Short mmCIF file of C-alpha atoms in Angstrom, two decimals:
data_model
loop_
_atom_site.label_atom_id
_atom_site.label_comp_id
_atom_site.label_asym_id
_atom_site.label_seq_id
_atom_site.Cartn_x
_atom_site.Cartn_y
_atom_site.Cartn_z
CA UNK A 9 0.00 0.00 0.00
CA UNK A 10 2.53 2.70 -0.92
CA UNK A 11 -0.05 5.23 -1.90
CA UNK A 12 -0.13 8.26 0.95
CA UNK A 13 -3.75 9.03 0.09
CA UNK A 14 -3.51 11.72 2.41
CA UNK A 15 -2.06 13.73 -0.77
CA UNK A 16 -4.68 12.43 -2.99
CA UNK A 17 -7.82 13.20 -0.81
CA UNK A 18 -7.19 16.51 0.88
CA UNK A 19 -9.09 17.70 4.24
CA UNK A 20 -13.18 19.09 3.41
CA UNK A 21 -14.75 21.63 5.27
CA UNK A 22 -15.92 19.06 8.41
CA UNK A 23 -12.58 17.99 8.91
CA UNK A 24 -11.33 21.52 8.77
CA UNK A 25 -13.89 23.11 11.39
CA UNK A 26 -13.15 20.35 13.85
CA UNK A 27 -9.57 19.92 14.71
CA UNK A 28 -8.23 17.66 17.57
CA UNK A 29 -8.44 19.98 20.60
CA UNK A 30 -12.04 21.19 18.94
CA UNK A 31 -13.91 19.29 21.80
CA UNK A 32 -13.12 21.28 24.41
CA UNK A 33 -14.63 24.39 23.27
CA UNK A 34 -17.47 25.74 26.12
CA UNK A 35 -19.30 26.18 23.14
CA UNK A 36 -19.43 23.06 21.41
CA UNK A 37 -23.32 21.71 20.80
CA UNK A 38 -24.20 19.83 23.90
CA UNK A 39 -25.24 16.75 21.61
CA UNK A 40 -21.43 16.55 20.09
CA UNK A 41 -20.15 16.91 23.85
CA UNK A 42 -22.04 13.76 24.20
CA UNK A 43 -20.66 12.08 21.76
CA UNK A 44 -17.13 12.55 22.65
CA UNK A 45 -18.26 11.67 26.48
CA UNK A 46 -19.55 7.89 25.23
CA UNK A 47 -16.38 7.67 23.26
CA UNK A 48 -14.36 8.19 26.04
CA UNK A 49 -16.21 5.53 27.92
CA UNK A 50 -15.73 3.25 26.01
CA UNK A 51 -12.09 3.37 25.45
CA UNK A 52 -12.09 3.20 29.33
CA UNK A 53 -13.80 -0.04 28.83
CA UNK A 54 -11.77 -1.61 26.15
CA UNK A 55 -8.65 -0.54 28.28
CA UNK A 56 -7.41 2.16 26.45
CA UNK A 57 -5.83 5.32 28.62
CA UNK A 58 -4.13 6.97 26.01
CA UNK A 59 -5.53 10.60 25.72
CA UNK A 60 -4.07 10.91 22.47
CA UNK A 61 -6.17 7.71 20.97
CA UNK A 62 -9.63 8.74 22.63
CA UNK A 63 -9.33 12.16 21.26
CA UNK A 64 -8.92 10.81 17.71
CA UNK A 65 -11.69 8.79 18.37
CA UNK A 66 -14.10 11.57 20.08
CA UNK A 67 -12.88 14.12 17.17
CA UNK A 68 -14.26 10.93 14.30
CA UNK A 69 -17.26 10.44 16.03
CA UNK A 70 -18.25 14.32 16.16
CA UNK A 71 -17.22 15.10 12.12
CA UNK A 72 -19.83 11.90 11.87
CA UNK A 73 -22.26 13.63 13.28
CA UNK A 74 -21.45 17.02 11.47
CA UNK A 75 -20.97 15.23 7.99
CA UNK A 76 -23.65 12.40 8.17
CA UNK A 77 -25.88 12.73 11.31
CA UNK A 78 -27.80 15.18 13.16
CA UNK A 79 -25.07 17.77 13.40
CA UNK A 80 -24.91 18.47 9.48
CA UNK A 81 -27.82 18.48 6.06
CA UNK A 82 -26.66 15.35 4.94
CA UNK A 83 -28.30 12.47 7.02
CA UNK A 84 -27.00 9.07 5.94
CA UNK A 85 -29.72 6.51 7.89
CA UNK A 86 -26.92 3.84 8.57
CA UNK A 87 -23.41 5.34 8.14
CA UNK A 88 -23.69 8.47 10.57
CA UNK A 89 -22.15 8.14 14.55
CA UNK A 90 -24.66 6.00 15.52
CA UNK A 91 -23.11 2.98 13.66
CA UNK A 92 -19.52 3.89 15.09
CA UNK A 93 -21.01 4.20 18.67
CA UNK A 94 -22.61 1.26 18.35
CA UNK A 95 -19.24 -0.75 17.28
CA UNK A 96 -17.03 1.21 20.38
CA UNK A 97 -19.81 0.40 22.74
CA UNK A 98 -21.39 -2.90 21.79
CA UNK A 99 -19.04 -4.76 19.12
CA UNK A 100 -15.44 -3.86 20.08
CA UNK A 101 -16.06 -5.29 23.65
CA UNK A 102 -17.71 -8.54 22.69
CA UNK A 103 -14.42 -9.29 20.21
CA UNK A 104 -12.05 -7.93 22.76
CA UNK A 105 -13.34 -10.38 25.30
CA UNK A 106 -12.09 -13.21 22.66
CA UNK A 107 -9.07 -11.86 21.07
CA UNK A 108 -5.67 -11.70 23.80
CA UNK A 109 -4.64 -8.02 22.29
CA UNK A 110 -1.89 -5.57 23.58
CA UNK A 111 -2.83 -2.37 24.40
CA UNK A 112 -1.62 -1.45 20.95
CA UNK A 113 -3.90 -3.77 18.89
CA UNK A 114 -6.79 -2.38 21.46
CA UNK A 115 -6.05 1.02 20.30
CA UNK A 116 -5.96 0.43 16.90
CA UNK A 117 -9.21 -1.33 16.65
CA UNK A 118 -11.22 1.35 18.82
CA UNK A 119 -9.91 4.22 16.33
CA UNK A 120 -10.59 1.81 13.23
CA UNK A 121 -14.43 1.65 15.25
CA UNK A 122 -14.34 5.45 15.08
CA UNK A 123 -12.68 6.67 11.43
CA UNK A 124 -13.19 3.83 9.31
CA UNK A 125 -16.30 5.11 7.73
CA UNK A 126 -15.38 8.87 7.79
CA UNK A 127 -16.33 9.81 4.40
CA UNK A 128 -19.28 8.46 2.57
CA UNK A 129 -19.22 10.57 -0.93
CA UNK A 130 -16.02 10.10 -2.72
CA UNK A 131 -14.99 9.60 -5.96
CA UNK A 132 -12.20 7.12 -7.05
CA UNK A 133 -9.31 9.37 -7.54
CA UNK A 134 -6.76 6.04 -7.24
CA UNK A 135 -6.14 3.59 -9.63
CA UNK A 136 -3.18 1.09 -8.88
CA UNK A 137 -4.74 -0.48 -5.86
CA UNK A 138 -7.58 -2.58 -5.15
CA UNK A 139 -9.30 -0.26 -2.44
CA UNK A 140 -12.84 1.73 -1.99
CA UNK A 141 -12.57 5.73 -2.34
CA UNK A 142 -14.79 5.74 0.83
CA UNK A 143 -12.41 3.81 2.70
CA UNK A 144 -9.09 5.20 1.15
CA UNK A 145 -10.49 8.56 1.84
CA UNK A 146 -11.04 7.92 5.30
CA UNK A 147 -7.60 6.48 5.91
CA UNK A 148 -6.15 10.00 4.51
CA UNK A 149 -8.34 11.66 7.34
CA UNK A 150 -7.42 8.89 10.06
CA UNK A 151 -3.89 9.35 9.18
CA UNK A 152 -4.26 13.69 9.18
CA UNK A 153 -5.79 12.96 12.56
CA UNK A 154 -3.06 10.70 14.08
CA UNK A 155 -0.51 13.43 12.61
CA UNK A 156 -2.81 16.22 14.45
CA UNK A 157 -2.64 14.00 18.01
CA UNK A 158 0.95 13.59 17.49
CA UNK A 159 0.45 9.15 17.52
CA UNK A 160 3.75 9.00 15.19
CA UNK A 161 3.79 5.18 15.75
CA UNK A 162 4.45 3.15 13.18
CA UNK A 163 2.81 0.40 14.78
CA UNK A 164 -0.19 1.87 15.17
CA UNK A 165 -0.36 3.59 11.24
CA UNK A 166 0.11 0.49 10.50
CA UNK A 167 -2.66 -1.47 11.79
CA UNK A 168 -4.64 0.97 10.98
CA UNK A 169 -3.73 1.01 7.01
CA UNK A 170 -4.40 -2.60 7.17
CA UNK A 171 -7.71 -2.66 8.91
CA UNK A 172 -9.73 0.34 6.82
CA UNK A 173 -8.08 -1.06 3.79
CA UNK A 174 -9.57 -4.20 4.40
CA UNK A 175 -13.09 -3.12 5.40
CA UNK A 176 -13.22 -2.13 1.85
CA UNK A 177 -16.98 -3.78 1.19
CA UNK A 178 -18.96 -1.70 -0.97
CA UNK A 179 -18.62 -0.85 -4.67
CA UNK A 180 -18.87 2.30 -5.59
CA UNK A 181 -21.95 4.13 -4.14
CA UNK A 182 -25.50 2.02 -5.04
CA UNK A 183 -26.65 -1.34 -4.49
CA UNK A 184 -24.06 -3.23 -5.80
CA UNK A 185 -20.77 -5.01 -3.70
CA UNK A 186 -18.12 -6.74 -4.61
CA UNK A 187 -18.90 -10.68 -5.11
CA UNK A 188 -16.63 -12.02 -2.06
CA UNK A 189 -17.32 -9.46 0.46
CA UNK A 190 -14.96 -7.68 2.62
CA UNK A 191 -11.63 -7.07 1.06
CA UNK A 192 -9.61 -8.38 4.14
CA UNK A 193 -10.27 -11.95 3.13
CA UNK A 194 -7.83 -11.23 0.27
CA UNK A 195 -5.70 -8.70 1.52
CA UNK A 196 -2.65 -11.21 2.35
CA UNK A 197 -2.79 -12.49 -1.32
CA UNK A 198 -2.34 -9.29 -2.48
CA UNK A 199 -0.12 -7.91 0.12
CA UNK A 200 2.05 -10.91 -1.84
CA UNK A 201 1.50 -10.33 -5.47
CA UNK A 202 2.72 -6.21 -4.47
CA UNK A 203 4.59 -6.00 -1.69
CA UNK A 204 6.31 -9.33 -1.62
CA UNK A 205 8.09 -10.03 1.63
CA UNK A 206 5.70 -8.05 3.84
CA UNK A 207 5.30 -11.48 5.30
CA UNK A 208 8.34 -11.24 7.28
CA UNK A 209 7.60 -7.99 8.97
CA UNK A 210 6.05 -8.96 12.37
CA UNK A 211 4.38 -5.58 12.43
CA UNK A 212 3.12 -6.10 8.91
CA UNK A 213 1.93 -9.58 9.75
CA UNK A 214 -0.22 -8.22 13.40
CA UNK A 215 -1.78 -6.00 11.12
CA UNK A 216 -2.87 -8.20 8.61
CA UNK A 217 -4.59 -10.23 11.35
CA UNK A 218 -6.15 -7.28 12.93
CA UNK A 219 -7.70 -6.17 9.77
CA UNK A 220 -9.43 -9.53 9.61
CA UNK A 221 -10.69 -8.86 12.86
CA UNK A 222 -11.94 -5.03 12.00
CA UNK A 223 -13.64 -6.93 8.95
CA UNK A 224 -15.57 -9.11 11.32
CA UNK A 225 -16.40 -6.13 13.62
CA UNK A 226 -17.33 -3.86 10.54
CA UNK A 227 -19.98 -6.66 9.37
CA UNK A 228 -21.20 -7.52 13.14
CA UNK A 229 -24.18 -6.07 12.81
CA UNK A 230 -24.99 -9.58 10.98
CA UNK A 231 -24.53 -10.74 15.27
CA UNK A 232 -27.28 -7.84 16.84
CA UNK A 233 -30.86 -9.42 17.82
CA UNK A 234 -32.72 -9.56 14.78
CA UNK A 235 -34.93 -6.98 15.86
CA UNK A 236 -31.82 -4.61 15.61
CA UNK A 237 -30.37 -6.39 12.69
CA UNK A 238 -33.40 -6.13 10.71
CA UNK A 239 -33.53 -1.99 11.48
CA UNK A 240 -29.69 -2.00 10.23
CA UNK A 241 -31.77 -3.11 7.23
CA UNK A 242 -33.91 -0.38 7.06
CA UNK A 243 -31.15 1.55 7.79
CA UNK A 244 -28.95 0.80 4.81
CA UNK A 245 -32.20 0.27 2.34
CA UNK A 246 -33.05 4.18 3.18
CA UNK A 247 -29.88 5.28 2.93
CA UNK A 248 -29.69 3.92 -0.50
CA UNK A 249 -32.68 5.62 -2.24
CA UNK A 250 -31.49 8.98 -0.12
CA UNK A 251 -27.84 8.51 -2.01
CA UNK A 252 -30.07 7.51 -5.21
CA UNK A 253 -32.29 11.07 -5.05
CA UNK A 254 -35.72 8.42 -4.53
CA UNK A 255 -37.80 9.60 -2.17
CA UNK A 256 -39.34 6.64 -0.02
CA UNK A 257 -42.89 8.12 0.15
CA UNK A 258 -42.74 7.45 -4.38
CA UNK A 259 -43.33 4.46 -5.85
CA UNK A 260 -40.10 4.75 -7.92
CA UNK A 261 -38.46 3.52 -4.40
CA UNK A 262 -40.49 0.65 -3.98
CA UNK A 263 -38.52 -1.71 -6.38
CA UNK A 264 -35.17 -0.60 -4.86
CA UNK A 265 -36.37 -1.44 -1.55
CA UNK A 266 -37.96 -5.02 -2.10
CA UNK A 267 -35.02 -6.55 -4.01
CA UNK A 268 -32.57 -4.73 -1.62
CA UNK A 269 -34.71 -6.10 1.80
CA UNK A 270 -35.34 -9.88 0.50
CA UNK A 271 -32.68 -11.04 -2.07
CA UNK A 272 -30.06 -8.22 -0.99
CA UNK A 273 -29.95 -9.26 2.47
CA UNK A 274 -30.01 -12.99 1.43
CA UNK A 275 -26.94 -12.39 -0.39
CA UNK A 276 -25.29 -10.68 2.14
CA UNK A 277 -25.86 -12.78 5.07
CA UNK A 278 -25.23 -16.54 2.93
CA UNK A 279 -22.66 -15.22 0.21
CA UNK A 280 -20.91 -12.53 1.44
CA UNK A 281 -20.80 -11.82 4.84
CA UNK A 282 -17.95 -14.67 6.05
CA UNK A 283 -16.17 -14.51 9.23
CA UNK A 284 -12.12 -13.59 8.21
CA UNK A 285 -11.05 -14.26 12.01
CA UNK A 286 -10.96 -17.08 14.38
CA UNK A 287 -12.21 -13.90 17.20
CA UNK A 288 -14.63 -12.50 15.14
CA UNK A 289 -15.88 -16.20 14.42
CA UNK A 290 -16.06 -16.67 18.03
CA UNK A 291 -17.84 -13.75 19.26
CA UNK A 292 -20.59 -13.63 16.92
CA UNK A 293 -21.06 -16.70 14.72
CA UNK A 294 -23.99 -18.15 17.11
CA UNK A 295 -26.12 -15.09 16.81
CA UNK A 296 -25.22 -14.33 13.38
CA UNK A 297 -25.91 -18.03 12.60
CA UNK A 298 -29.55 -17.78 14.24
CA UNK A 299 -30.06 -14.75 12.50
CA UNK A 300 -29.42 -16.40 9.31
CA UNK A 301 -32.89 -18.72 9.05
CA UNK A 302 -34.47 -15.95 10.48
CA UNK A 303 -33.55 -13.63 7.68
CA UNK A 304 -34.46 -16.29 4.87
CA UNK A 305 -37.86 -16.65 6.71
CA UNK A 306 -38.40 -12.84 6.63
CA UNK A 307 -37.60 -12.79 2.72
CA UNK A 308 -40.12 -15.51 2.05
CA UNK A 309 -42.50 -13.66 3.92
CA UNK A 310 -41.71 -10.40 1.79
CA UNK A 311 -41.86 -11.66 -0.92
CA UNK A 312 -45.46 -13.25 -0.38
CA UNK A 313 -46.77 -10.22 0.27
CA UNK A 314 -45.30 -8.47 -2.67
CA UNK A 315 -45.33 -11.24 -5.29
CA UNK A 316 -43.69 -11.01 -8.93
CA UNK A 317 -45.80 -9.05 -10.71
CA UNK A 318 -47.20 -6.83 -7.98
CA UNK A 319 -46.53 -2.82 -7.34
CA UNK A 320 -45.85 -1.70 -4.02
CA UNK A 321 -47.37 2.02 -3.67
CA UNK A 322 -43.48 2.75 -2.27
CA UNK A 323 -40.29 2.42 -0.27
CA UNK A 324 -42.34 3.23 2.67
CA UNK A 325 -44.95 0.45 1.98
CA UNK A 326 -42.53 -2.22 1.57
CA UNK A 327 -40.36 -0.84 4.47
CA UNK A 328 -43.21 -1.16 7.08
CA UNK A 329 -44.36 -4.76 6.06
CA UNK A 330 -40.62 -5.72 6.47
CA UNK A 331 -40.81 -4.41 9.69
CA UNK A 332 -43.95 -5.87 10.51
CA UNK A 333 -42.68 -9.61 9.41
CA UNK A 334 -39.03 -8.62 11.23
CA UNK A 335 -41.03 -8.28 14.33
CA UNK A 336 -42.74 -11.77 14.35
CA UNK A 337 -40.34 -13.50 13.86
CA UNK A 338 -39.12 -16.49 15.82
#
């Protein structure tokens, strides 16, 4: 990965409004104070003490908020700070309880939580390696921050590179993803075919297997009670018609929404969801595996209300009988 995409995706206006040391303004909105107040808790849970880290964090979760959440115009349904609040409070402890990490590796997973999903509207302005804009943009403002905090580790940069690399999912900026999933599941193999060697870096090698672990983390919202994996749904199904410019209350949303809510999640959860790490395995497999039958149930129920042929009235319609079905289920 020899590309400092900090050169090729420069600093927006978010990330240039809220520096590190921004937070402690007495006039900072109450609602991003309380953001960077859960952040800090949990990085006292997960065992990190480093100021240095939880500001990074606190800082990510706030330009969230301003960029994709209630802070800012431009509400994303799924990727805003509740999703990274969610993995630093609820995720990141259930995989730390399985995985025997330094405080390092601890670190570098709580600020991969917090920055991995930092920008949500790029363009691909890279072409010689195999990674999202999203995610390569986000590294260049993960890496700006760690700069800002003064975390010069190599260590740390490291894992880091490794890990949001990895969590590259997505392709490009609709409905479609890449046909094995996360990238981390290949990241090794091509870590060979470019950089051979990188093997025998020790460093190089901890971060490979920490990225496989972020992967697992990034996706474990496959592992929430269905209730709560089913609104993740909803989440990501509204998102995509906002990003699309269809408006959920037209019927031009309503297609979008079934295939995206019965064979989209199908797909994810049997083809391309898979666990890249013996921790990640362990901590969620059970629920994500019980989730699994209920999520084919839920799609045979969707679809038998909205049978080939049919026209949902809109998003919105075929949204609340998901919901409904969600609900019921065993």
């Amino acid at each position: 990965m020899p590309i400092d995409y900090r050169l090729v995706y420069p600093a927006d206006a978010v990330e240039q409004a809220v520096p590190i040391g921004a937070l402690t303004n007495p006039a900072l909105d109450p609602r991003a104070a309380a953001y960077a107040s859960r952040v800090a808790r949990a990085c006292e849970r997960a065992g990190i003490s480093n100021a240095a880290v939880v500001a990074v964090a606190s800082v990510a979760v706030v330009r969230m908020a301003m960029r994709y959440g209630p802070l800012g115009k431009d509400g994303h349904a799924y990727h805003n700070q509740d999703h990274l609040l969610e993995l630093l409070e609820d995720k990141l402890p259930a995989l730390l309880a399985q995985a025997g990490l330094t405080t390092g590796g601890r670190e570098a997973l709580a600020l991969f939580c917090a920055c991995h999903d930092l920008r949500q509207r790029e363009a691909r302005r890279h072409d010689h390696e195999p990674i999202g804009a999203n995610e390569a943009a986000s590294l260049a403002e993960t890496e700006r921050l760690l700069d800002a905090a003064g975390l010069s580790g190599n260590t740390l940069r490291m894992m880091l590179r490794f890990a949001i690399v990895g969590s590259t999912f997505a392709a490009g900026n609709d409905e479609n993803v890449q046909s094995q999933g996360a990238f981390a599941h290949r990241l090794a193999g091509w870590m060979d075919g470019s950089q051979p060697g990188w093997r025998d870096d020790p460093i190089a090698a901890e971060a490979e297997h920490l990225a496989r672990m972020a992967a697992d983390i990034d996706t474990s919202n496959v592992a929430s009670p269905y209730i709560d994996f089913a609104q993740s749904a909803v989440a990501l199904a509204t998102e995509i018609q906002y990003r699309a410019g269809r408006a959920l209350d037209a019927a031009e949303s309503a297609a979008g929404c079934l295939g995206f809510l019965t064979e989209g999640q199908e797909r994810y959860v049997f083809a391309l969801q898979r666990f890249a790490s013996r921790e990640g395995r362990a901590a969620f497999g059970a629920q994500r595996d019980a989730n699994a039958a209920r999520v084919r149930e839920t799609g045979r129920r969707l679809r038998e209300r909205f049978p080939a042929g049919s026209t949902p009235s809109s998003g919105h319609a075929v949204i609340n009988a998901f919901r409904e079905i969600a609900a019921q289920a065993p």
